[in-house]
Amino acid sequence: MELVLQTSGLTKKYGKQIAVNNVDLNIEKGDIYGLIGKNGAGKTTIMKIVCGLVYQDQGDIQLFESGDLQKNRKRIGCVIEQPALYPDMTAGENLIYYDKLIGITDYDNVDEVLSLVGLKNTGRKKTKAFSLGMKQRLSIAISLLGNPDFLILDEPINGLDPSGIREIRELLLKLNSENEITILISSHILGELAKIATKYGIINKGVLVDEFQAVELEERCKKCLAIVVDDSERAAYILKNNMGSADFKVFDEGKICIYDCMNIPEQINRELVENGVLVSKICMEGNDTEAYFLKMMGGNQ
């Protein structure tokens, strides 16, 4: 699979403060890559470096498997800080202005992009009368004018109401599936990000602490009945043959996680004890998505 973005050892300092510390990102074509971290963790700095708005102190960047950044940055659309929307212009007039700014001389793309983001019927309505969600969609429309292959969005659902969040979510899924645009998105609304992301990078104090596929998230947050016993080998035999459990994992120090008989802890405990296995602990374990992300991001510190 083609890598749309690959960074190696990416580092950025502001004075003595290390904003981005030796980060290796890998975003493949077709990904919706969720970059997760607290405020100040380094998410926006990474995005700015990739777009050429600030420069790294160390490390390398490849875009579309090429080191020719000047050429390949033309294939990026970004909304990192809210672009200037001219309040007394319509949505179409704002897009024409930005077309001119990037050197596009015919404006056939304006109606197409407005339709794509669901703003085609705004007519003569001035941007100052737009809702926050409409303004956010117009910002994304501006980023689409150059027909990008890669979209970088910093907190695009920040401040939106549930209806606005749903609209942006549906738009991003459409851009990804129908227009085949790879997306890098940051958000602190973790539950919402989990509805669209195909891959995650978790950043804490400038360090990328983990990078994994979305399909792994379900496994990592999987609920289980955790038991601690004095003889895990015998306990595993009893679980399989006496209790009919087919989905459990044996870990070190006598811990076993059971995934398919979670609703009968009393029976499991009784069966193990009656067969000579001492159970010192039995409890439910597992995280919801948000709890898992918060833990990976450094908890509440």
Coordinates of C-alpha atoms in Angstrom, one line a residue:
M1 CA 0.0 0.0 0.0
E2 CA 1.3 3.5 -0.9
L3 CA 2.4 5.7 2.0
V4 CA 0.8 9.1 1.7
L5 CA 2.8 10.5 4.7
Q6 CA 5.9 9.1 6.4
T7 CA 7.9 11.0 9.0
S8 CA 11.1 9.8 10.5
G9 CA 12.5 11.3 13.7
L10 CA 10.4 14.4 13.3
T11 CA 11.5 16.9 16.0
K12 CA 10.5 20.5 16.7
K13 CA 11.7 22.7 19.6
Y14 CA 10.6 26.1 20.7
G15 CA 13.4 27.4 22.8
K16 CA 14.0 24.7 25.4
Q17 CA 10.5 23.2 25.0
I18 CA 10.4 20.1 22.8
A19 CA 7.0 20.3 21.0
V20 CA 7.5 17.3 18.8
N21 CA 10.0 14.6 19.9
N22 CA 11.3 12.1 17.4
V23 CA 8.0 11.2 15.8
D24 CA 7.6 8.5 13.2
L25 CA 4.1 8.7 11.5
N26 CA 3.0 6.3 8.8
I27 CA -0.2 7.1 6.9
E28 CA -1.3 4.9 4.1
K29 CA -3.4 5.8 1.1
G30 CA -7.1 5.5 2.0
D31 CA -6.5 6.0 5.8
I32 CA -8.6 8.2 8.0
Y33 CA -5.8 8.7 10.5
G34 CA -6.9 10.0 13.9
L35 CA -4.2 11.9 15.7
I36 CA -5.0 11.9 19.4
G37 CA -3.5 13.9 22.2
K38 CA -4.2 16.5 24.9
N39 CA -4.0 20.2 24.1
G40 CA -0.3 21.1 23.8
A41 CA 0.7 17.5 23.0
G42 CA 2.1 18.4 19.6
K43 CA -0.7 17.5 17.2
T44 CA -1.0 20.9 15.5
T45 CA 2.7 21.4 15.3
I46 CA 3.1 18.1 13.4
M47 CA 0.3 19.2 11.0
K48 CA 2.0 22.5 10.4
I49 CA 5.3 20.9 9.7
V50 CA 3.8 18.5 7.2
C51 CA 2.0 21.5 5.4
G52 CA 5.2 23.6 5.4
L53 CA 3.8 26.2 7.8
V54 CA 6.7 25.7 10.2
Y55 CA 9.9 23.8 9.8
Q56 CA 11.2 20.9 11.8
D57 CA 14.6 21.0 13.6
Q58 CA 15.3 17.4 12.9
G59 CA 13.9 14.5 11.0
D60 CA 12.6 13.7 7.5
I61 CA 9.3 13.9 5.7
Q62 CA 8.1 12.0 2.7
L63 CA 4.9 12.8 0.9
F64 CA 3.5 10.2 -1.5
E65 CA 6.8 8.3 -1.1
S66 CA 8.8 11.2 -2.4
G67 CA 11.1 13.7 -0.7
D68 CA 10.0 16.4 -3.2
L69 CA 7.9 18.3 -0.7
Q70 CA 7.4 21.4 -2.7
K71 CA 5.8 19.5 -5.5
N72 CA 3.7 17.1 -3.3
R73 CA 2.4 19.7 -0.9
K74 CA 0.3 20.9 -3.8
R75 CA -1.6 17.6 -3.4
I76 CA -2.5 18.5 0.2
G77 CA -5.6 20.5 1.5
C78 CA -5.6 21.6 5.1
V79 CA -7.7 23.3 7.7
I80 CA -5.3 23.9 10.6
E81 CA -6.4 27.2 11.9
Q82 CA -9.8 28.6 10.8
P83 CA -9.2 30.2 7.4
A84 CA -10.3 33.8 7.0
L85 CA -13.9 33.7 5.8
Y86 CA -15.1 37.1 4.5
P87 CA -18.4 37.7 6.4
D88 CA -20.0 39.9 3.8
M89 CA -19.4 37.4 0.9
T90 CA -21.4 34.4 0.1
A91 CA -20.0 30.9 0.2
G92 CA -19.4 30.9 -3.6
E93 CA -17.7 34.3 -3.4
N94 CA -15.4 33.1 -0.7
L95 CA -14.4 30.1 -2.8
I96 CA -13.8 32.3 -5.9
Y97 CA -11.5 34.5 -3.8
Y98 CA -9.5 31.4 -2.7
D99 CA -9.5 30.1 -6.2
K100 CA -7.8 33.3 -7.3
L101 CA -5.4 33.1 -4.4
I102 CA -4.1 29.6 -5.5
G103 CA -4.0 30.5 -9.2
I104 CA -7.2 28.8 -10.4
T105 CA -8.5 31.0 -13.2
D106 CA -11.8 29.3 -14.1
Y107 CA -14.3 28.8 -11.3
D108 CA -16.1 25.7 -12.5
N109 CA -15.0 23.9 -9.3
V110 CA -17.0 26.2 -7.0
D111 CA -20.4 24.7 -7.5
E112 CA -18.9 21.2 -7.4
V113 CA -17.1 21.8 -4.1
L114 CA -20.2 23.6 -2.6
S115 CA -22.3 20.6 -3.6
L116 CA -19.7 18.2 -2.1
V117 CA -19.9 19.9 1.3
G118 CA -23.6 20.5 1.3
L119 CA -23.6 24.3 0.8
K120 CA -24.9 24.5 -2.7
N121 CA -28.3 25.9 -1.7
T122 CA -27.0 28.8 0.4
G123 CA -27.5 31.2 -2.5
R124 CA -27.0 34.8 -1.6
K125 CA -26.7 34.2 2.1
K126 CA -23.7 35.9 3.6
T127 CA -21.1 33.9 5.5
K128 CA -21.7 36.0 8.6
A129 CA -25.2 34.4 8.9
F130 CA -23.8 30.9 8.7
S131 CA -23.9 28.5 11.7
L132 CA -20.6 27.3 13.1
G133 CA -21.1 24.0 11.3
M134 CA -21.7 25.7 8.0
K135 CA -18.6 27.8 8.5
Q136 CA -16.6 24.6 9.2
R137 CA -17.9 23.0 6.1
L138 CA -17.0 26.1 4.1
S139 CA -13.5 25.9 5.5
I140 CA -13.2 22.3 4.4
A141 CA -14.6 23.4 1.0
I142 CA -11.7 25.9 0.7
S143 CA -9.2 23.1 1.4
L144 CA -10.8 21.0 -1.4
L145 CA -10.4 23.6 -4.2
G146 CA -7.1 22.3 -5.4
N147 CA -8.6 18.8 -5.7
P148 CA -6.3 17.3 -3.0
D149 CA -5.4 13.7 -2.5
F150 CA -4.6 14.3 1.2
L151 CA -6.6 16.3 3.7
I152 CA -5.2 17.5 7.0
L153 CA -7.8 18.8 9.5
D154 CA -7.1 20.1 13.0
E155 CA -10.1 19.8 15.3
P156 CA -12.7 20.1 12.6
I157 CA -15.6 19.3 15.0
N158 CA -14.5 21.6 17.8
G159 CA -17.4 23.6 19.2
L160 CA -20.1 22.0 17.0
D161 CA -23.4 20.8 18.2
P162 CA -24.4 17.1 17.7
S163 CA -26.1 17.9 14.4
G164 CA -23.0 19.8 13.1
I165 CA -20.7 17.0 14.3
R166 CA -22.8 14.4 12.4
E167 CA -22.7 16.5 9.2
I168 CA -18.9 16.8 9.3
R169 CA -18.6 13.1 10.1
E170 CA -20.7 12.1 7.1
L171 CA -18.8 14.6 4.9
L172 CA -15.4 13.1 5.8
L173 CA -16.6 9.5 5.3
K174 CA -17.9 10.6 1.9
L175 CA -14.7 12.3 0.9
N176 CA -12.7 9.3 1.9
S177 CA -14.9 6.6 0.3
E178 CA -16.2 8.3 -2.8
N179 CA -13.4 10.8 -3.6
E180 CA -10.6 8.5 -2.3
I181 CA -9.1 11.3 -0.2
T182 CA -6.7 10.2 2.6
I183 CA -7.4 12.2 5.8
L184 CA -5.3 13.1 8.8
I185 CA -7.6 14.4 11.5
S186 CA -7.1 15.5 15.1
S187 CA -9.8 15.7 17.7
H188 CA -10.3 15.7 21.4
I189 CA -13.9 14.3 21.0
L190 CA -12.6 10.7 21.2
G191 CA -15.9 8.9 20.9
E192 CA -16.6 10.7 17.7
L193 CA -13.2 10.0 16.2
A194 CA -13.7 6.3 16.9
K195 CA -16.7 6.4 14.5
I196 CA -14.6 7.3 11.5
A197 CA -10.9 6.6 12.0
T198 CA -9.2 3.6 10.4
K199 CA -5.9 4.1 12.1
Y200 CA -4.7 6.0 15.2
G201 CA -1.6 7.7 16.5
I202 CA -1.5 8.7 20.1
I203 CA 0.8 11.5 21.1
N204 CA 1.7 12.5 24.7
K205 CA 4.0 15.5 25.4
G206 CA 5.4 15.5 21.9
V207 CA 6.1 11.7 21.8
L208 CA 4.1 9.3 19.6
V209 CA 3.4 6.6 22.2
D210 CA 1.5 4.3 19.9
E211 CA 0.2 3.8 16.3
F212 CA -2.3 1.1 15.5
Q213 CA -5.1 0.1 13.2
A214 CA -8.7 0.7 14.3
V215 CA -9.5 -3.0 14.1
E216 CA -6.9 -3.4 17.0
L217 CA -8.9 -1.0 19.2
E218 CA -11.8 -3.3 19.7
E219 CA -9.4 -6.1 20.8
R220 CA -7.6 -3.7 23.2
C221 CA -10.9 -2.5 24.7
K222 CA -12.4 -6.0 24.8
K223 CA -14.3 -6.8 28.1
C224 CA -13.3 -10.0 29.9
L225 CA -13.8 -11.9 33.1
A226 CA -10.3 -11.8 34.7
I227 CA -9.3 -14.5 37.2
V228 CA -6.1 -15.1 39.1
V229 CA -5.5 -18.7 40.1
D230 CA -2.7 -20.8 41.7
D231 CA -2.6 -23.3 38.8
S232 CA -3.3 -21.7 35.4
E233 CA -2.6 -24.8 33.5
R234 CA -5.2 -26.9 35.4
A235 CA -7.6 -23.9 35.4
A236 CA -7.4 -23.7 31.6
Y237 CA -8.2 -27.4 31.3
I238 CA -11.2 -27.0 33.5
L239 CA -12.5 -23.9 31.6
K240 CA -12.2 -25.8 28.3
N241 CA -13.5 -29.2 29.3
N242 CA -15.9 -28.5 32.2
M243 CA -17.2 -25.0 31.4
G244 CA -17.1 -25.2 27.6
S245 CA -15.1 -22.0 27.3
A246 CA -13.4 -21.6 23.9
D247 CA -12.2 -18.0 24.1
F248 CA -9.8 -17.3 26.9
K249 CA -6.1 -16.3 27.2
V250 CA -3.6 -17.4 29.8
F251 CA -1.1 -14.8 31.0
D252 CA 1.8 -14.8 33.5
E253 CA 1.4 -15.0 37.3
G254 CA -1.8 -17.1 37.1
K255 CA -4.0 -14.6 35.3
I256 CA -6.6 -15.8 32.8
C257 CA -8.9 -13.6 30.8
I258 CA -12.2 -15.2 29.8
Y259 CA -14.1 -13.6 26.9
D260 CA -17.1 -16.0 26.3
C261 CA -18.5 -17.0 29.7
M262 CA -18.5 -13.6 31.4
N263 CA -22.1 -13.9 32.6
I264 CA -21.4 -16.9 34.9
P265 CA -18.6 -15.9 37.2
E266 CA -20.1 -17.8 40.2
Q267 CA -20.3 -21.1 38.3
I268 CA -16.7 -20.6 37.0
N269 CA -15.4 -19.9 40.6
R270 CA -17.3 -22.9 42.0
E271 CA -16.1 -25.3 39.3
L272 CA -12.5 -24.3 39.8
V273 CA -12.6 -24.5 43.6
E274 CA -14.3 -27.8 43.5
N275 CA -11.6 -29.1 41.2
G276 CA -8.7 -28.0 43.5
V277 CA -7.9 -24.6 41.9
L278 CA -7.5 -21.7 44.3
V279 CA -9.1 -18.5 42.9
S280 CA -7.6 -15.4 44.6
K281 CA -9.3 -12.8 42.3
I282 CA -12.2 -12.7 40.0
C283 CA -13.5 -9.4 38.3
M284 CA -14.6 -7.8 35.1
E285 CA -11.9 -5.9 33.2
G286 CA -11.7 -3.8 30.0
N287 CA -11.9 -0.2 28.9
D288 CA -14.4 1.7 26.9
T289 CA -12.8 3.5 24.0
E290 CA -12.5 6.9 25.6
A291 CA -11.0 5.5 28.8
Y292 CA -8.4 3.6 26.8
F293 CA -7.4 6.7 24.9
L294 CA -7.2 8.8 28.0
K295 CA -5.0 6.2 29.7
M296 CA -2.7 6.1 26.6
M297 CA -2.6 9.9 26.5
G298 CA -1.2 10.1 30.0
G299 CA -4.4 9.9 32.2
N300 CA -5.2 13.1 34.1
Q301 CA -1.7 14.2 34.8

